[in-house]
Short mmCIF file of N, CA and C in Angstrom, two decimals:
data_model
loop_
_atom_site.label_atom_id
_atom_site.label_comp_id
_atom_site.label_asym_id
_atom_site.label_seq_id
_atom_site.Cartn_x
_atom_site.Cartn_y
_atom_site.Cartn_z
N UNK H 1 86.29 83.21 119.88
CA UNK H 1 86.74 83.94 121.05
C UNK H 1 87.89 83.18 121.71
N UNK H 2 88.99 83.85 121.95
CA UNK H 2 90.17 83.26 122.58
C UNK H 2 90.35 83.87 123.95
N UNK H 3 90.55 83.06 124.94
CA UNK H 3 90.86 83.55 126.28
C UNK H 3 92.34 83.36 126.55
N UNK H 4 92.94 84.38 127.15
CA UNK H 4 94.37 84.38 127.45
C UNK H 4 94.57 84.52 128.95
N UNK H 5 95.45 83.71 129.50
CA UNK H 5 95.74 83.76 130.93
C UNK H 5 97.24 83.86 131.12
N UNK H 6 97.67 84.95 131.74
CA UNK H 6 99.09 85.14 132.03
C UNK H 6 99.43 84.57 133.40
N UNK H 7 100.67 84.13 133.54
CA UNK H 7 101.16 83.66 134.83
C UNK H 7 102.67 83.85 134.86
N UNK H 8 103.23 83.71 136.06
CA UNK H 8 104.69 83.78 136.21
C UNK H 8 105.22 85.08 136.78
N UNK H 9 104.34 86.04 136.99
CA UNK H 9 104.79 87.29 137.57
C UNK H 9 105.16 87.12 139.04
N UNK H 10 105.75 88.16 139.61
CA UNK H 10 106.11 88.11 141.02
C UNK H 10 107.07 89.21 141.38
N UNK H 11 107.68 89.06 142.54
CA UNK H 11 108.65 90.03 143.05
C UNK H 11 110.06 89.46 142.87
N UNK H 12 110.95 90.23 142.30
CA UNK H 12 112.31 89.77 142.06
C UNK H 12 113.27 90.94 142.30
N UNK H 13 114.46 90.63 142.71
CA UNK H 13 115.47 91.68 142.90
C UNK H 13 116.07 92.09 141.56
N UNK H 14 116.57 93.29 141.53
CA UNK H 14 117.23 93.78 140.31
C UNK H 14 118.35 92.82 139.90
N UNK H 15 118.41 92.54 138.61
CA UNK H 15 119.37 91.59 138.09
C UNK H 15 118.84 90.18 137.98
N UNK H 16 117.67 89.94 138.56
CA UNK H 16 117.08 88.62 138.54
C UNK H 16 116.31 88.35 137.26
N UNK H 17 115.66 87.18 137.25
CA UNK H 17 114.93 86.73 136.06
C UNK H 17 113.54 86.24 136.43
N UNK H 18 112.65 86.34 135.47
CA UNK H 18 111.32 85.75 135.57
C UNK H 18 110.94 85.22 134.19
N UNK H 19 110.06 84.24 134.19
CA UNK H 19 109.53 83.73 132.93
C UNK H 19 108.01 83.80 132.99
N UNK H 20 107.46 84.62 132.12
CA UNK H 20 106.02 84.76 132.03
C UNK H 20 105.47 83.77 131.01
N UNK H 21 104.26 83.30 131.26
CA UNK H 21 103.57 82.42 130.33
C UNK H 21 102.22 83.02 129.98
N UNK H 22 101.80 82.79 128.76
CA UNK H 22 100.49 83.23 128.29
C UNK H 22 99.82 82.00 127.68
N UNK H 23 98.86 81.46 128.39
CA UNK H 23 98.17 80.26 127.93
C UNK H 23 96.87 80.66 127.25
N UNK H 24 96.68 80.15 126.04
CA UNK H 24 95.49 80.48 125.26
C UNK H 24 94.52 79.30 125.27
N UNK H 25 93.24 79.64 125.15
CA UNK H 25 92.19 78.60 125.16
C UNK H 25 92.10 77.88 123.82
N UNK H 26 92.79 78.43 122.81
CA UNK H 26 92.80 77.82 121.50
C UNK H 26 93.99 78.30 120.71
N UNK H 27 94.00 77.96 119.45
CA UNK H 27 95.12 78.40 118.61
C UNK H 27 95.13 79.92 118.48
N UNK H 28 96.31 80.48 118.47
CA UNK H 28 96.45 81.92 118.30
C UNK H 28 97.32 82.22 117.09
N UNK H 29 97.19 83.41 116.59
CA UNK H 29 98.03 83.86 115.50
C UNK H 29 99.18 84.66 116.09
N UNK H 30 99.33 85.90 115.73
CA UNK H 30 100.38 86.73 116.32
C UNK H 30 100.07 87.00 117.79
N UNK H 31 101.09 87.01 118.62
CA UNK H 31 100.93 87.28 120.05
C UNK H 31 101.94 88.34 120.48
N UNK H 32 101.49 89.25 121.29
CA UNK H 32 102.37 90.29 121.80
C UNK H 32 102.30 90.37 123.31
N UNK H 33 103.37 90.89 123.88
CA UNK H 33 103.41 91.23 125.31
C UNK H 33 103.49 92.74 125.43
N UNK H 34 102.68 93.27 126.31
CA UNK H 34 102.67 94.70 126.63
C UNK H 34 102.79 94.85 128.14
N UNK H 35 103.13 96.04 128.58
CA UNK H 35 103.19 96.29 130.01
C UNK H 35 102.69 97.68 130.32
N UNK H 36 102.20 97.83 131.54
CA UNK H 36 101.69 99.12 131.97
C UNK H 36 102.11 99.39 133.40
N UNK H 37 102.89 100.43 133.57
CA UNK H 37 103.32 100.87 134.89
C UNK H 37 102.32 101.88 135.43
N UNK H 38 102.25 102.06 136.74
CA UNK H 38 101.29 103.02 137.31
C UNK H 38 101.48 104.42 136.72
N UNK H 39 100.38 105.00 136.28
CA UNK H 39 100.43 106.35 135.74
C UNK H 39 100.96 106.47 134.34
N UNK H 40 101.25 105.34 133.71
CA UNK H 40 101.80 105.38 132.36
C UNK H 40 100.90 104.63 131.39
N UNK H 41 101.10 104.88 130.12
CA UNK H 41 100.33 104.19 129.11
C UNK H 41 100.87 102.77 128.92
N UNK H 42 100.00 101.91 128.42
CA UNK H 42 100.43 100.56 128.11
C UNK H 42 101.41 100.61 126.95
N UNK H 43 102.54 99.93 127.10
CA UNK H 43 103.57 99.99 126.07
C UNK H 43 103.94 98.61 125.57
N UNK H 44 104.41 98.58 124.35
CA UNK H 44 104.83 97.35 123.71
C UNK H 44 106.11 96.83 124.33
N UNK H 45 106.18 95.50 124.48
CA UNK H 45 107.39 94.85 124.98
C UNK H 45 107.99 93.94 123.93
N UNK H 46 107.20 92.98 123.45
CA UNK H 46 107.71 92.00 122.49
C UNK H 46 106.54 91.36 121.77
N UNK H 47 106.81 90.81 120.60
CA UNK H 47 105.78 90.12 119.84
C UNK H 47 106.40 89.00 119.03
N UNK H 48 105.55 88.05 118.65
CA UNK H 48 106.03 86.89 117.90
C UNK H 48 105.02 86.53 116.83
N UNK H 49 105.52 86.13 115.68
CA UNK H 49 104.66 85.76 114.57
C UNK H 49 104.00 84.41 114.84
N UNK H 50 102.99 84.04 114.08
CA UNK H 50 102.24 82.80 114.36
C UNK H 50 103.10 81.54 114.42
N UNK H 51 104.05 81.41 113.54
CA UNK H 51 104.89 80.21 113.54
C UNK H 51 106.12 80.36 114.43
N UNK H 52 106.33 81.56 114.94
CA UNK H 52 107.47 81.81 115.82
C UNK H 52 108.74 82.18 115.12
N UNK H 53 108.70 82.34 113.82
CA UNK H 53 109.92 82.60 113.09
C UNK H 53 110.38 84.04 113.13
N UNK H 54 109.49 84.95 113.49
CA UNK H 54 109.83 86.36 113.54
C UNK H 54 109.45 86.93 114.91
N UNK H 55 110.38 87.68 115.49
CA UNK H 55 110.13 88.30 116.78
C UNK H 55 110.46 89.78 116.71
N UNK H 56 109.83 90.54 117.58
CA UNK H 56 110.05 91.98 117.66
C UNK H 56 110.19 92.36 119.13
N UNK H 57 111.04 93.34 119.38
CA UNK H 57 111.28 93.78 120.75
C UNK H 57 111.35 95.30 120.83
N UNK H 58 110.86 95.82 121.94
CA UNK H 58 111.09 97.22 122.23
C UNK H 58 112.57 97.43 122.54
N UNK H 59 113.09 98.58 122.21
CA UNK H 59 114.51 98.86 122.44
C UNK H 59 114.87 98.69 123.91
N UNK H 60 113.94 99.01 124.80
CA UNK H 60 114.23 98.98 126.24
C UNK H 60 114.46 97.57 126.77
N UNK H 61 114.02 96.55 126.03
CA UNK H 61 114.16 95.17 126.53
C UNK H 61 115.04 94.32 125.63
N UNK H 62 115.44 94.85 124.49
CA UNK H 62 116.22 94.08 123.54
C UNK H 62 117.52 93.60 124.19
N UNK H 63 117.81 92.33 124.02
CA UNK H 63 119.01 91.75 124.62
C UNK H 63 118.79 91.20 126.01
N UNK H 64 117.67 91.54 126.64
CA UNK H 64 117.36 91.05 127.99
C UNK H 64 116.15 90.13 128.01
N UNK H 65 115.18 90.39 127.15
CA UNK H 65 113.95 89.60 127.11
C UNK H 65 113.94 88.74 125.84
N UNK H 66 113.32 87.57 125.96
CA UNK H 66 113.17 86.68 124.81
C UNK H 66 111.75 86.15 124.77
N UNK H 67 111.10 86.32 123.63
CA UNK H 67 109.76 85.79 123.45
C UNK H 67 109.85 84.51 122.64
N UNK H 68 109.02 83.53 123.01
CA UNK H 68 109.00 82.26 122.29
C UNK H 68 107.60 81.68 122.41
N UNK H 69 107.34 80.62 121.67
CA UNK H 69 106.01 80.02 121.72
C UNK H 69 106.09 78.52 121.51
N UNK H 70 105.12 77.84 122.10
CA UNK H 70 104.94 76.41 121.92
C UNK H 70 103.52 76.23 121.38
N UNK H 71 103.38 76.12 120.09
CA UNK H 71 102.05 76.06 119.49
C UNK H 71 101.32 74.77 119.83
N UNK H 72 102.05 73.72 120.15
CA UNK H 72 101.40 72.47 120.55
C UNK H 72 100.66 72.64 121.88
N UNK H 73 101.12 73.59 122.69
CA UNK H 73 100.50 73.85 124.00
C UNK H 73 99.76 75.18 124.02
N UNK H 74 99.66 75.84 122.86
CA UNK H 74 98.97 77.14 122.78
C UNK H 74 99.49 78.10 123.84
N UNK H 75 100.79 78.16 124.00
CA UNK H 75 101.40 78.99 125.05
C UNK H 75 102.53 79.81 124.47
N UNK H 76 102.59 81.05 124.91
CA UNK H 76 103.68 81.95 124.56
C UNK H 76 104.41 82.34 125.84
N UNK H 77 105.72 82.43 125.74
CA UNK H 77 106.54 82.72 126.90
C UNK H 77 107.28 84.04 126.72
N UNK H 78 107.60 84.66 127.85
CA UNK H 78 108.47 85.83 127.84
C UNK H 78 109.52 85.61 128.93
N UNK H 79 110.72 85.28 128.50
CA UNK H 79 111.84 85.12 129.43
C UNK H 79 112.45 86.48 129.66
N UNK H 80 112.49 86.89 130.92
CA UNK H 80 112.98 88.23 131.26
C UNK H 80 114.21 88.08 132.14
N UNK H 81 115.35 88.53 131.64
CA UNK H 81 116.60 88.47 132.38
C UNK H 81 117.10 89.87 132.68
N UNK H 82 118.03 89.97 133.60
CA UNK H 82 118.63 91.26 133.97
C UNK H 82 117.55 92.30 134.26
N UNK H 83 116.59 91.91 135.04
CA UNK H 83 115.46 92.80 135.32
C UNK H 83 115.92 94.03 136.10
N UNK H 84 115.27 95.13 135.81
CA UNK H 84 115.58 96.41 136.42
C UNK H 84 114.31 96.97 137.05
N UNK H 85 114.45 97.87 138.02
CA UNK H 85 113.26 98.47 138.62
C UNK H 85 112.33 99.11 137.59
N UNK H 86 112.88 99.62 136.51
CA UNK H 86 112.08 100.22 135.45
C UNK H 86 111.21 99.23 134.71
N UNK H 87 111.43 97.93 134.93
CA UNK H 87 110.60 96.90 134.31
C UNK H 87 109.34 96.60 135.13
N UNK H 88 109.23 97.21 136.29
CA UNK H 88 108.06 96.99 137.13
C UNK H 88 106.80 97.47 136.43
N UNK H 89 105.83 96.57 136.32
CA UNK H 89 104.59 96.88 135.61
C UNK H 89 103.67 95.67 135.67
N UNK H 90 102.45 95.87 135.22
CA UNK H 90 101.56 94.74 134.94
C UNK H 90 101.82 94.34 133.49
N UNK H 91 102.08 93.08 133.29
CA UNK H 91 102.38 92.57 131.95
C UNK H 91 101.16 91.86 131.39
N UNK H 92 100.81 92.22 130.16
CA UNK H 92 99.65 91.66 129.49
C UNK H 92 100.09 90.94 128.22
N UNK H 93 99.46 89.83 127.93
CA UNK H 93 99.64 89.26 126.61
C UNK H 93 98.39 89.54 125.79
N UNK H 94 98.59 89.59 124.49
CA UNK H 94 97.51 89.92 123.58
C UNK H 94 97.66 89.10 122.31
N UNK H 95 96.54 88.75 121.71
CA UNK H 95 96.57 87.94 120.49
C UNK H 95 95.81 88.64 119.38
N UNK H 96 96.39 88.57 118.21
CA UNK H 96 95.73 89.12 117.04
C UNK H 96 95.21 88.01 116.15
N UNK H 97 94.28 88.32 115.30
CA UNK H 97 93.74 87.33 114.38
C UNK H 97 94.37 87.46 113.00
N UNK H 98 95.38 88.27 112.90
CA UNK H 98 96.04 88.53 111.63
C UNK H 98 97.40 87.84 111.62
N UNK H 99 98.04 87.81 110.48
CA UNK H 99 99.37 87.24 110.36
C UNK H 99 100.04 87.86 109.14
N UNK H 100 101.27 87.51 108.92
CA UNK H 100 101.99 88.02 107.76
C UNK H 100 103.14 88.92 108.15
N UNK H 101 103.94 89.26 107.18
CA UNK H 101 105.12 90.10 107.39
C UNK H 101 104.68 91.56 107.44
N UNK H 102 104.04 91.94 108.54
CA UNK H 102 103.45 93.26 108.67
C UNK H 102 104.39 94.28 109.28
N UNK H 103 105.50 93.82 109.85
CA UNK H 103 106.51 94.73 110.33
C UNK H 103 106.35 95.14 111.77
N UNK H 104 107.40 95.77 112.28
CA UNK H 104 107.44 96.14 113.69
C UNK H 104 106.29 97.07 114.07
N UNK H 105 106.01 98.05 113.26
CA UNK H 105 104.99 99.03 113.61
C UNK H 105 103.63 98.41 113.84
N UNK H 106 103.30 97.42 113.07
CA UNK H 106 102.02 96.72 113.21
C UNK H 106 102.02 95.88 114.47
N UNK H 107 103.04 95.06 114.63
CA UNK H 107 103.10 94.17 115.79
C UNK H 107 103.18 94.93 117.10
N UNK H 108 103.75 96.13 117.08
CA UNK H 108 103.92 96.90 118.31
C UNK H 108 102.72 97.75 118.67
N UNK H 109 101.72 97.77 117.83
CA UNK H 109 100.55 98.62 118.07
C UNK H 109 99.49 97.87 118.86
N UNK H 110 99.17 98.35 120.04
CA UNK H 110 98.21 97.62 120.88
C UNK H 110 96.81 97.63 120.26
N UNK H 111 96.54 98.59 119.40
CA UNK H 111 95.21 98.65 118.78
C UNK H 111 94.99 97.55 117.75
N UNK H 112 96.03 96.85 117.36
CA UNK H 112 95.90 95.79 116.36
C UNK H 112 95.52 94.45 116.97
N UNK H 113 95.55 94.33 118.28
CA UNK H 113 95.29 93.05 118.92
C UNK H 113 93.82 92.93 119.32
N UNK H 114 93.32 91.71 119.19
CA UNK H 114 91.89 91.47 119.36
C UNK H 114 91.53 90.91 120.74
N UNK H 115 92.45 90.20 121.35
CA UNK H 115 92.17 89.56 122.64
C UNK H 115 93.27 89.91 123.63
N UNK H 116 92.88 90.09 124.88
CA UNK H 116 93.81 90.47 125.93
C UNK H 116 93.59 89.62 127.17
N UNK H 117 94.70 89.34 127.84
CA UNK H 117 94.61 88.68 129.13
C UNK H 117 94.39 89.70 130.24
N UNK H 118 94.30 89.20 131.47
CA UNK H 118 94.03 90.06 132.63
C UNK H 118 95.30 90.67 133.20
N UNK H 119 96.44 90.15 132.83
CA UNK H 119 97.70 90.73 133.28
C UNK H 119 98.29 90.01 134.47
N UNK H 120 99.60 90.14 134.61
CA UNK H 120 100.32 89.59 135.76
C UNK H 120 101.33 90.63 136.24
N UNK H 121 101.39 90.82 137.54
CA UNK H 121 102.24 91.86 138.11
C UNK H 121 103.69 91.40 138.19
N UNK H 122 104.57 92.26 137.72
CA UNK H 122 106.02 92.06 137.87
C UNK H 122 106.57 93.24 138.66
N UNK H 123 107.22 92.94 139.76
CA UNK H 123 107.82 93.97 140.59
C UNK H 123 109.29 93.69 140.78
N UNK H 124 110.13 94.66 140.42
CA UNK H 124 111.57 94.50 140.53
C UNK H 124 112.07 95.46 141.60
N UNK H 125 112.67 94.91 142.64
CA UNK H 125 113.15 95.74 143.75
C UNK H 125 114.63 96.04 143.58
N UNK H 126 115.06 97.13 144.22
CA UNK H 126 116.49 97.50 144.15
C UNK H 126 117.30 96.73 145.17
#
C-alpha cells in the first residue's frame, strides 16, 4: 500500500507559477497528475514513467507544465507556469503499479492507477 500526499497548491494570479509536489510513502512506479474542476470530470494532466525518462502531457498544458521526479526522495513534481483561470481545479497525484512503454492512452487513463492522494487546490485568479 502506497500513500500519496500532494502539496504546493494555492491561489495565484493569471500568468503566475506554482510547483506541486507528490510525496509517496514508498517507491512508486508510474505516476500521473490529474485535476478536477467543480462540476467536471477528473481529467489527465501529466504522467511520468518510473525512471523519469518518458513523460506525457495533456494538450491543454503542453509547453506550460513540466512533470519530473526524484526517486531518491520518492517525490514527483509538477511545475506549472503561465497559469490560466481554466487551470483552477483540485490536483491529484496517482501511482500505478505497472510500468513499460504503454503509451499515452494508458498513462492518461485514471482507471489504470492504483493509489490516489487527497488532492491540493489550485486557484488561478484573473
